[in-house]
XYZ file of C-alpha atoms in Angstrom:
416
model
C 32.275 -64.667 -181.623
C 29.368 -62.228 -182.203
C 28.705 -64.353 -184.805
C 28.134 -67.245 -183.535
C 26.016 -65.627 -180.691
C 23.917 -63.935 -183.167
C 23.279 -68.111 -184.144
C 19.486 -68.861 -182.466
C 19.978 -72.848 -183.368
C 24.222 -73.126 -182.842
C 22.983 -71.860 -179.473
C 19.975 -73.688 -179.229
C 21.670 -77.114 -179.799
C 24.558 -76.048 -177.530
C 22.009 -75.347 -174.566
C 20.319 -79.048 -175.229
C 23.535 -80.229 -174.980
C 24.474 -78.891 -171.990
C 21.605 -79.128 -170.099
C 21.518 -83.439 -170.406
C 25.562 -82.994 -169.650
C 23.946 -81.793 -166.002
C 21.911 -85.086 -165.694
C 24.945 -87.087 -166.485
C 26.937 -85.599 -163.764
C 24.319 -85.395 -160.919
C 23.932 -88.943 -161.456
C 27.423 -89.986 -161.740
C 27.923 -88.353 -158.401
C 24.687 -90.233 -157.150
C 25.904 -93.493 -158.420
C 29.847 -92.839 -156.276
C 28.010 -91.980 -153.402
C 25.193 -94.574 -153.387
C 27.472 -97.358 -153.521
C 28.497 -96.257 -150.307
C 25.298 -97.209 -148.775
C 25.381 -101.245 -149.766
C 28.740 -103.860 -148.992
C 31.628 -104.844 -151.446
C 31.722 -100.715 -152.755
C 34.577 -101.751 -154.349
C 33.445 -103.220 -156.922
C 30.135 -101.539 -157.436
C 32.381 -98.501 -158.134
C 34.677 -101.072 -160.689
C 31.052 -101.887 -162.025
C 29.795 -98.237 -162.874
C 33.229 -96.851 -164.243
C 33.000 -100.336 -166.997
C 29.572 -99.008 -167.837
C 30.910 -95.044 -168.223
C 34.127 -96.204 -170.227
C 33.117 -99.006 -172.277
C 30.420 -96.689 -174.555
C 33.775 -94.801 -175.982
C 34.981 -98.189 -177.331
C 31.558 -98.259 -179.366
C 32.221 -94.713 -181.041
C 33.133 -96.047 -184.487
C 30.494 -98.084 -184.992
C 28.154 -95.366 -183.430
C 29.629 -92.542 -185.941
C 29.687 -95.114 -188.864
C 25.880 -95.708 -188.172
C 24.713 -91.874 -187.652
C 26.530 -91.165 -191.427
C 24.571 -93.710 -192.562
C 21.372 -92.056 -190.990
C 18.947 -90.540 -193.508
C 16.813 -89.442 -190.447
C 19.153 -87.368 -188.639
C 16.685 -84.723 -186.076
C 13.725 -87.399 -185.831
C 16.702 -90.359 -184.629
C 17.993 -87.640 -182.016
C 14.822 -86.934 -181.140
C 14.523 -90.765 -180.368
C 17.577 -91.412 -178.644
C 16.381 -88.846 -175.862
C 13.654 -90.452 -175.595
C 15.007 -93.761 -174.719
C 17.639 -91.971 -172.309
C 14.249 -90.605 -170.802
C 12.717 -94.200 -170.465
C 15.960 -95.634 -168.837
C 16.354 -93.126 -166.331
C 12.499 -93.352 -165.507
C 12.760 -96.579 -165.159
C 16.121 -96.201 -162.436
C 13.784 -94.130 -160.569
C 11.647 -97.331 -160.320
C 14.808 -99.476 -159.098
C 16.429 -97.553 -157.528
C 13.798 -97.284 -154.641
C 14.632 -100.806 -153.650
C 16.513 -101.990 -150.824
C 20.873 -101.265 -151.587
C 22.155 -104.206 -153.540
C 25.144 -104.891 -155.550
C 22.205 -105.946 -158.242
C 20.321 -103.087 -157.942
C 23.875 -101.164 -159.071
C 24.273 -103.483 -162.215
C 21.005 -102.537 -163.370
C 21.381 -98.933 -162.643
C 24.973 -99.476 -164.626
C 23.294 -101.308 -167.279
C 20.695 -98.174 -168.017
C 23.249 -96.073 -167.461
C 25.676 -98.185 -170.019
C 22.133 -97.751 -172.649
C 21.865 -93.806 -171.780
C 25.357 -93.480 -172.813
C 25.059 -95.139 -175.772
C 22.399 -92.788 -177.006
C 24.005 -89.833 -176.002
C 27.124 -91.052 -177.880
C 24.906 -92.044 -181.154
C 22.887 -88.428 -180.753
C 26.257 -86.061 -180.266
C 27.270 -88.066 -183.900
C 23.953 -87.543 -185.459
C 24.440 -83.389 -184.747
C 27.837 -82.915 -186.586
C 26.772 -82.087 -190.139
C 24.335 -79.931 -188.639
C 26.946 -78.749 -186.610
C 29.361 -78.441 -189.108
C 26.831 -76.087 -191.589
C 26.053 -73.576 -188.952
C 29.325 -72.598 -188.458
C 31.557 -70.838 -191.092
C 34.993 -72.917 -191.699
C 36.873 -69.333 -191.048
C 35.548 -69.371 -187.205
C 35.563 -73.241 -186.738
C 38.504 -72.748 -184.478
C 36.956 -70.246 -182.377
C 33.827 -71.647 -181.898
C 34.999 -74.942 -180.606
C 37.604 -73.337 -178.442
C 34.637 -71.387 -176.783
C 32.265 -74.076 -176.850
C 34.954 -76.154 -174.732
C 35.432 -73.282 -172.315
C 31.903 -73.023 -171.965
C 31.700 -76.722 -171.144
C 34.310 -77.341 -169.121
C 33.423 -73.822 -167.103
C 29.728 -75.144 -166.729
C 30.746 -79.180 -165.611
C 32.794 -77.572 -162.652
C 29.536 -75.684 -161.912
C 27.463 -78.804 -162.382
C 30.013 -81.165 -160.204
C 29.213 -78.234 -157.563
C 25.365 -77.864 -157.645
C 25.179 -81.728 -157.796
C 27.306 -81.805 -154.398
C 24.960 -80.456 -152.974
C 21.832 -81.702 -154.294
C 22.953 -85.414 -152.975
C 22.693 -83.925 -149.907
C 18.550 -83.585 -149.419
C 17.366 -85.288 -152.680
C 16.741 -88.514 -153.154
C 18.408 -91.408 -155.231
C 14.502 -91.849 -156.795
C 14.202 -87.980 -157.065
C 18.031 -87.085 -158.405
C 16.421 -90.034 -161.458
C 13.741 -88.091 -162.311
C 15.776 -85.146 -162.275
C 18.315 -86.795 -164.941
C 15.051 -87.749 -167.073
C 13.747 -84.316 -166.635
C 17.550 -82.730 -168.178
C 16.678 -85.549 -171.331
C 12.828 -84.249 -171.746
C 14.181 -80.316 -171.679
C 16.380 -81.087 -174.218
C 14.037 -83.177 -176.547
C 11.491 -79.940 -176.275
C 14.757 -77.831 -177.123
C 15.080 -80.289 -180.461
C 11.765 -80.623 -181.085
C 11.027 -76.831 -181.434
C 14.058 -76.625 -183.583
C 12.882 -79.405 -185.897
C 12.360 -77.788 -189.020
C 15.084 -75.114 -188.528
C 17.618 -78.343 -188.093
C 16.026 -79.678 -191.421
C 16.948 -77.119 -193.164
C 21.313 -78.228 -192.661
C 20.372 -81.803 -193.789
C 18.307 -81.354 -196.809
C 19.153 -84.713 -197.631
C 17.684 -87.053 -195.049
C 14.377 -87.409 -196.813
C 15.135 -87.264 -199.654
C 17.308 -90.571 -200.318
C 16.013 -93.957 -200.777
C 16.368 -96.281 -197.329
C 19.339 -98.552 -197.868
C 18.951 -102.718 -197.788
C 20.028 -104.177 -194.650
C 23.082 -105.889 -194.252
C 24.087 -109.124 -193.254
C 26.308 -109.380 -190.094
C 29.135 -110.323 -192.115
C 29.244 -107.368 -194.763
C 28.228 -105.331 -191.724
C 31.858 -105.948 -190.302
C 33.197 -105.367 -193.944
C 31.960 -102.647 -194.672
C 32.964 -101.427 -191.141
C 36.442 -102.185 -191.640
C 36.213 -100.608 -195.092
C 35.209 -97.727 -193.315
C 37.644 -97.533 -190.677
C 40.544 -97.993 -193.254
C 39.242 -95.175 -195.370
C 38.922 -92.962 -192.422
C 42.073 -93.277 -191.103
C 43.382 -92.950 -194.968
C 41.175 -89.942 -195.145
C 42.892 -88.445 -191.770
C 46.517 -89.356 -192.436
C 45.978 -87.083 -195.373
C 45.178 -83.805 -193.232
C 48.889 -81.247 -192.471
C 50.002 -81.922 -188.884
C 47.876 -85.006 -187.988
C 50.183 -87.448 -188.411
C 52.188 -86.549 -185.292
C 48.698 -85.754 -183.261
C 46.984 -89.085 -184.275
C 50.740 -90.237 -182.828
C 51.213 -87.930 -179.376
C 47.784 -87.623 -178.121
C 47.412 -90.818 -176.532
C 50.294 -90.324 -174.786
C 48.927 -87.530 -173.641
C 46.077 -89.220 -172.417
C 48.067 -92.130 -171.364
C 49.801 -89.868 -169.412
C 47.310 -87.837 -167.980
C 44.800 -91.443 -167.068
C 47.136 -91.969 -163.926
C 48.066 -88.621 -162.361
C 45.648 -88.580 -159.730
C 46.695 -92.298 -158.783
C 50.351 -91.970 -159.182
C 50.080 -88.555 -156.574
C 47.614 -90.376 -154.219
C 50.419 -93.323 -153.899
C 52.959 -90.791 -153.752
C 51.219 -89.539 -150.752
C 51.268 -93.021 -148.690
C 54.537 -92.968 -149.085
C 55.764 -89.579 -148.332
C 53.023 -87.683 -146.312
C 55.078 -84.487 -146.923
C 53.452 -84.989 -150.656
C 50.722 -82.968 -150.007
C 49.192 -79.031 -149.932
C 47.815 -78.879 -146.429
C 46.170 -82.538 -146.669
C 45.545 -85.643 -149.056
C 42.094 -83.918 -149.505
C 42.963 -80.333 -150.462
C 45.810 -82.063 -153.222
C 43.517 -84.496 -155.068
C 40.929 -81.810 -155.540
C 43.628 -79.353 -156.767
C 44.928 -81.739 -159.001
C 41.237 -82.276 -160.872
C 41.423 -77.735 -160.270
C 44.422 -77.306 -161.835
C 44.075 -79.898 -165.063
C 40.228 -78.523 -165.644
C 41.084 -74.699 -164.934
C 44.115 -75.507 -167.745
C 42.221 -76.264 -170.022
C 39.490 -73.840 -169.381
C 42.131 -71.101 -169.900
C 43.640 -73.323 -173.038
C 40.136 -72.596 -175.006
C 39.978 -69.223 -174.027
C 42.730 -68.402 -175.053
C 42.572 -69.605 -178.097
C 39.689 -67.360 -178.944
C 41.841 -64.193 -178.384
C 45.964 -65.039 -178.743
C 46.690 -68.650 -180.122
C 45.113 -68.331 -183.464
C 47.715 -68.283 -185.263
C 49.728 -71.038 -183.136
C 50.313 -74.366 -184.846
C 48.779 -77.430 -184.102
C 52.359 -79.445 -183.697
C 54.014 -76.444 -181.650
C 51.042 -76.789 -179.431
C 51.962 -80.690 -179.205
C 55.495 -80.363 -178.305
C 54.949 -77.709 -175.395
C 52.037 -80.119 -174.103
C 54.585 -82.714 -174.151
C 56.951 -81.023 -172.547
C 54.986 -79.611 -169.420
C 53.595 -84.212 -168.957
C 57.965 -84.787 -168.815
C 58.307 -81.812 -166.310
C 55.100 -83.037 -164.060
C 56.515 -86.547 -163.693
C 59.612 -85.081 -163.211
C 57.923 -82.996 -160.254
C 56.760 -86.679 -158.766
C 60.345 -87.865 -158.879
C 61.483 -84.469 -156.881
C 58.684 -84.952 -154.697
C 57.359 -81.388 -154.892
C 54.186 -81.340 -155.057
C 53.854 -77.578 -156.403
C 56.380 -78.642 -159.386
C 53.596 -81.054 -160.184
C 50.376 -78.753 -160.131
C 51.848 -75.975 -161.743
C 52.803 -77.984 -164.844
C 49.369 -79.802 -164.445
C 47.838 -76.496 -164.726
C 50.134 -75.474 -167.972
C 49.720 -78.596 -169.637
C 45.779 -77.979 -169.278
C 46.382 -74.965 -170.841
C 48.151 -75.947 -174.263
C 45.540 -79.490 -174.282
C 42.973 -76.938 -174.143
C 44.881 -75.210 -177.175
C 44.949 -78.401 -178.938
C 41.669 -80.254 -178.631
C 39.700 -76.900 -181.062
C 42.804 -76.544 -183.304
C 42.311 -80.722 -183.703
C 38.928 -80.364 -183.696
C 38.452 -77.453 -186.903
C 41.234 -79.000 -189.102
C 38.667 -81.736 -189.252
C 35.706 -80.289 -189.476
C 37.865 -77.861 -192.388
C 39.192 -81.172 -193.956
C 36.278 -83.930 -194.641
C 33.310 -84.902 -195.904
C 30.329 -83.788 -194.357
C 29.079 -87.598 -195.211
C 32.101 -88.973 -192.967
C 32.538 -86.809 -189.839
C 30.599 -88.860 -187.219
C 32.732 -92.166 -188.702
C 36.209 -89.737 -188.523
C 35.063 -88.677 -185.142
C 34.141 -91.869 -183.832
C 37.059 -93.846 -184.668
C 39.599 -90.817 -183.344
C 37.469 -91.156 -179.642
C 38.437 -94.727 -179.503
C 41.747 -94.761 -180.757
C 42.859 -91.618 -178.700
C 41.456 -93.227 -175.174
C 42.402 -96.167 -175.862
C 45.731 -94.414 -174.463
C 43.610 -93.698 -171.328
C 42.945 -97.792 -171.060
C 45.857 -99.037 -171.698
C 47.800 -97.269 -169.441
C 45.365 -97.208 -166.443
C 45.699 -101.321 -166.876
C 49.351 -101.101 -167.183
C 49.272 -98.808 -164.020
C 48.013 -101.428 -162.125
C 50.565 -104.391 -163.203
C 53.666 -101.494 -162.473
C 52.219 -100.691 -159.208
C 52.695 -104.108 -158.098
C 56.325 -104.093 -159.208
C 58.059 -100.345 -159.065
C 58.107 -97.553 -156.808
C 55.856 -94.248 -158.151
C 59.109 -92.828 -158.859
C 60.201 -95.559 -161.358
C 56.907 -95.532 -163.103
C 57.239 -91.946 -163.131
C 60.329 -92.130 -164.985
C 59.097 -94.707 -167.412
C 55.952 -92.090 -168.245
C 58.643 -89.448 -168.381
C 60.668 -91.852 -171.220
C 58.030 -92.658 -173.225
C 56.598 -89.249 -172.927
C 60.701 -88.107 -173.707
C 60.509 -90.763 -177.659
C 57.417 -89.630 -178.501
C 58.692 -85.682 -178.247
C 61.678 -86.575 -179.870
C 59.085 -87.841 -182.952
C 57.166 -84.952 -183.332
C 60.392 -82.396 -183.537
C 62.464 -85.191 -185.976
C 59.069 -85.155 -188.135
C 58.469 -81.288 -188.136
C 62.725 -81.303 -188.908
C 62.224 -83.599 -191.629
C 58.799 -81.609 -192.644
C 60.962 -78.135 -193.201
């Protein structure tokens, strides 16, 4: 870790990312509060959530374009300019009387900002890859994840206070300011960053592609990326299991809330505290898991961490069937520990196994793929709540998780 902390350029890039995260978290909380001032707030919340989810589906395409980019540092600066302009526009539009139309416009600006942010993150992959040695990459990714999640909790607390005292227009200005600070860090580090992109100015620009050619190329890149990922030891189980893990975790809060409606004793003190504890246990577990990966779980196999995660998801849903909220919270915390261990191990494995020219494409495709479990699960859950009790739904998730646990155990046994 000392080596990483002494790496001034890596710390600058990390600081730029964390500062922009504060703005994102702050304004998301602000939007959720803003919709309470208008009629049809449920519809407005759906619009905001959609603007947050849809950019994930573009991750692969943005990763592909990032890998093709010949001027990474200059483009990173441009993406930050786009995000600054987007929120300066929000600061103007949100000053009018609250309405659903304003929510639609602001959500669109947020959508554009998120797309630019995803593209920006993809552009950083080869730079970060060269800044960190392969031997310490897992440790560094665990540190970054732990720090990011810890600060996110702090940012949410600070954001909750600021929303009480600052106007929505001022909050939009604060968000634009955070992107401006990030941009200044990148501008000041531009020369250093270019040293890790030696080919960006030397390659000749490529000819523009027609739409049908682009679609064919994207399809080919996706097939190639999946093929490369499939060849990495231990990644097959990961590709199969993580969407299932995400699918289960995506509905935990909703199923807990529904179960409290059916059984008021299924809570800790009251409903509000229980909902907060669900979020805190998961996040605290991931922070602990990331920290333990640095010091304790260095030699832990990725597949072993996946097995333990699946086991505790089964215990989590069993706690819902048993109507014991304490089992649910304990399982959620311990599951979070192992999920926090899985993420940096998987990230380091991919960084260490793939060509730098394919990193953004591979990570973009993985992000979209893994999040599909979340999206599909929420859609199916919305249908199941109309037909089944929460205990039955919990049983369905236990069955699905158990099947994939069996798959991992069987596959591991066959390999041996």
